[in-house]
PDB file of C-alpha atoms in Angstrom:
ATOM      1  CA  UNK A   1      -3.938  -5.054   6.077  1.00 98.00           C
ATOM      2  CA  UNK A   2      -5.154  -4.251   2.832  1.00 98.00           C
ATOM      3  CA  UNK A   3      -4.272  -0.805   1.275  1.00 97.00           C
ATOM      4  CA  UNK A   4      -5.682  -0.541  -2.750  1.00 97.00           C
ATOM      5  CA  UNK A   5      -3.043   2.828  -3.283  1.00 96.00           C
ATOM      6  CA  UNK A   6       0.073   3.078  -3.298  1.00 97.00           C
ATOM      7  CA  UNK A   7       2.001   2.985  -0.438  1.00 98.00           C
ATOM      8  CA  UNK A   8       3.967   4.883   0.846  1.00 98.00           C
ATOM      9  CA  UNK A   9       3.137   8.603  -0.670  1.00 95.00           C
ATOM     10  CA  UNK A  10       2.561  11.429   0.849  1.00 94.00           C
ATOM     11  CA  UNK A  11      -1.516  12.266   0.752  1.00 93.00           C
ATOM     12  CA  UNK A  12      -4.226  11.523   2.715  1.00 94.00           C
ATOM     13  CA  UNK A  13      -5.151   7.666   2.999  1.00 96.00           C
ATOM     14  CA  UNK A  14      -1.420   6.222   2.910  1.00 97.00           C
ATOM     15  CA  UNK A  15      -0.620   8.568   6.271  1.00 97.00           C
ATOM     16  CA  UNK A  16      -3.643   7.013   7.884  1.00 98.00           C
ATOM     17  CA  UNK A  17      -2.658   3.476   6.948  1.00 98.00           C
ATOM     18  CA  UNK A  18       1.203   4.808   7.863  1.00 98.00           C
ATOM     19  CA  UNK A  19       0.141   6.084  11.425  1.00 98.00           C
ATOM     20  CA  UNK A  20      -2.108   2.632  12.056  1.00 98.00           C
ATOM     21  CA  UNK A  21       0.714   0.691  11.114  1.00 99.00           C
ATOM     22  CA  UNK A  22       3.302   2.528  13.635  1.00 98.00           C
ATOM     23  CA  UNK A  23       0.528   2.206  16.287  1.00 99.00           C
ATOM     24  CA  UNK A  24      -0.259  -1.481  15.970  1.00 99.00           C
ATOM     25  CA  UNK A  25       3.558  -2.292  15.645  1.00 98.00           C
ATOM     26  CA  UNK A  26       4.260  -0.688  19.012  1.00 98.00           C
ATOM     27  CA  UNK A  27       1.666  -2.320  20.546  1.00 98.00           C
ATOM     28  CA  UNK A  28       3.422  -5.605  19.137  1.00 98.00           C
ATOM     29  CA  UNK A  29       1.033  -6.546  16.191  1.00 99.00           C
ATOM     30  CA  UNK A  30       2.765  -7.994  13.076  1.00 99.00           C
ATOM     31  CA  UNK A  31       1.320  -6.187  10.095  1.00 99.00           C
ATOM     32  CA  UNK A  32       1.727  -7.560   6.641  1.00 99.00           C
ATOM     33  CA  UNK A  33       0.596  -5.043   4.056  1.00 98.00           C
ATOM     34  CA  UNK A  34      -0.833  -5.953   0.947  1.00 98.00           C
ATOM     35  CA  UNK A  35      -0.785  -3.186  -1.653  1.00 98.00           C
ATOM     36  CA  UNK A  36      -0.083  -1.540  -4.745  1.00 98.00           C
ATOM     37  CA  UNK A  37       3.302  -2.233  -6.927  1.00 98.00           C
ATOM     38  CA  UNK A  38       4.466   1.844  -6.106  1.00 97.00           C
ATOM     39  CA  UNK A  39       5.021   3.554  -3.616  1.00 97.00           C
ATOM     40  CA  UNK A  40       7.990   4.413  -1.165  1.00 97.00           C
ATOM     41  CA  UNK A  41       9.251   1.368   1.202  1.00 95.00           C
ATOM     42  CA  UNK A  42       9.116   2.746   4.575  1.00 97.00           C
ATOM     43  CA  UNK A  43      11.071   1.032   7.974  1.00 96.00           C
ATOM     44  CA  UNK A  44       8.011   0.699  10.507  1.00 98.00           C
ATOM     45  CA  UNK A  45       8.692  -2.344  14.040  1.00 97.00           C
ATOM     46  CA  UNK A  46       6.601  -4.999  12.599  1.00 98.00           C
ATOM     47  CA  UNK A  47       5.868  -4.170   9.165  1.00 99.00           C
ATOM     48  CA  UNK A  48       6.393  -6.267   6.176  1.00 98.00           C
ATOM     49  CA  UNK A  49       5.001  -4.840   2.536  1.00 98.00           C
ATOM     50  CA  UNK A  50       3.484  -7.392   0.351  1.00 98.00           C
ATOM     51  CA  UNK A  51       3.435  -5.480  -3.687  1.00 98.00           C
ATOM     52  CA  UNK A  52       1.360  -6.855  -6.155  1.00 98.00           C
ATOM     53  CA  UNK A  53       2.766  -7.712  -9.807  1.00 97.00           C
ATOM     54  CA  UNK A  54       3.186  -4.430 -11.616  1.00 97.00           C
ATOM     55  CA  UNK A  55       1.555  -4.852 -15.135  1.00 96.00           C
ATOM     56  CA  UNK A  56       3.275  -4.020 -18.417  1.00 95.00           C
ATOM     57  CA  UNK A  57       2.998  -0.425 -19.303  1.00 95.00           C
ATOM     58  CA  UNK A  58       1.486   0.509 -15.589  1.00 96.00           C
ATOM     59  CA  UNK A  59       4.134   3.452 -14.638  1.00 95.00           C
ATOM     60  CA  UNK A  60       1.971   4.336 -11.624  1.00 94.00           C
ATOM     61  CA  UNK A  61      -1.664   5.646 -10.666  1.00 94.00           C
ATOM     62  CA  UNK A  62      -3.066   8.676  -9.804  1.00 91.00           C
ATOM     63  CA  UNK A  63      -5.536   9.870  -7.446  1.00 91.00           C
ATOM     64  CA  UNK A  64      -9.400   9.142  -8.231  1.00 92.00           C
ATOM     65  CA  UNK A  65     -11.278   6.103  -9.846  1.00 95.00           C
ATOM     66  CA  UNK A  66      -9.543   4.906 -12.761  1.00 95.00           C
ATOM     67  CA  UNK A  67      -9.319   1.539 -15.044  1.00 96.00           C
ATOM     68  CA  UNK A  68      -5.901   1.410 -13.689  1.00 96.00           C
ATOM     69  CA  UNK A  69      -6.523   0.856 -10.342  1.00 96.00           C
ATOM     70  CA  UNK A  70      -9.504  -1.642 -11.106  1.00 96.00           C
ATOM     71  CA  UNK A  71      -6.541  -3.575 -12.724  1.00 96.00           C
ATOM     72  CA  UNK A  72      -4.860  -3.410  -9.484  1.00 98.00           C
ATOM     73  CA  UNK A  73      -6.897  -4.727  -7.632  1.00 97.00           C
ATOM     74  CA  UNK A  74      -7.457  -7.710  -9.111  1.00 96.00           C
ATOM     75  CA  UNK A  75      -3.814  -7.997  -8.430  1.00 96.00           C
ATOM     76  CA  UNK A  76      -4.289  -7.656  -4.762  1.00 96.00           C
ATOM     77  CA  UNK A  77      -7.100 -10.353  -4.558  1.00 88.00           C
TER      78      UNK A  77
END
């Protein structure tokens, strides 16, 4: 799974992903997330976070289009 923001926060998109995860793991899926270098690590059944490289002087993102995250997500690619 693929999520371009940083995961784990607390907003809108990462509890979607968050709640997907926990339902796919229960059903047995192995998820291996792909996603931005912030974020809070979180203990889901069959989760394992994949971060991209931070970049030098990135301290973090913020909600909305930005240069930033089109830097990210080359990362992710």
């Amino acid at each position: 799974m693929l999520a371009p923001e940083p995961f784990f926060e607390p907003r809108g998109t990462p509890f979607s992903e968050y709640h997907r995860i926990k339902a796919l793991g229960e059903l047995g899926y192995a998820v291996d997330l792909v996603t931005y270098p912030f974020g809070r690590d979180v203990t889901l059944r069959n989760l394992r976070i994949v971060r991209c490289a931070r970049p030098p002087l990135v301290e973090g993102v913020k909600v909305g289009p930005s240069a930033t995250k089109l830097l990210l997500d080359g990362l992710l690619a």
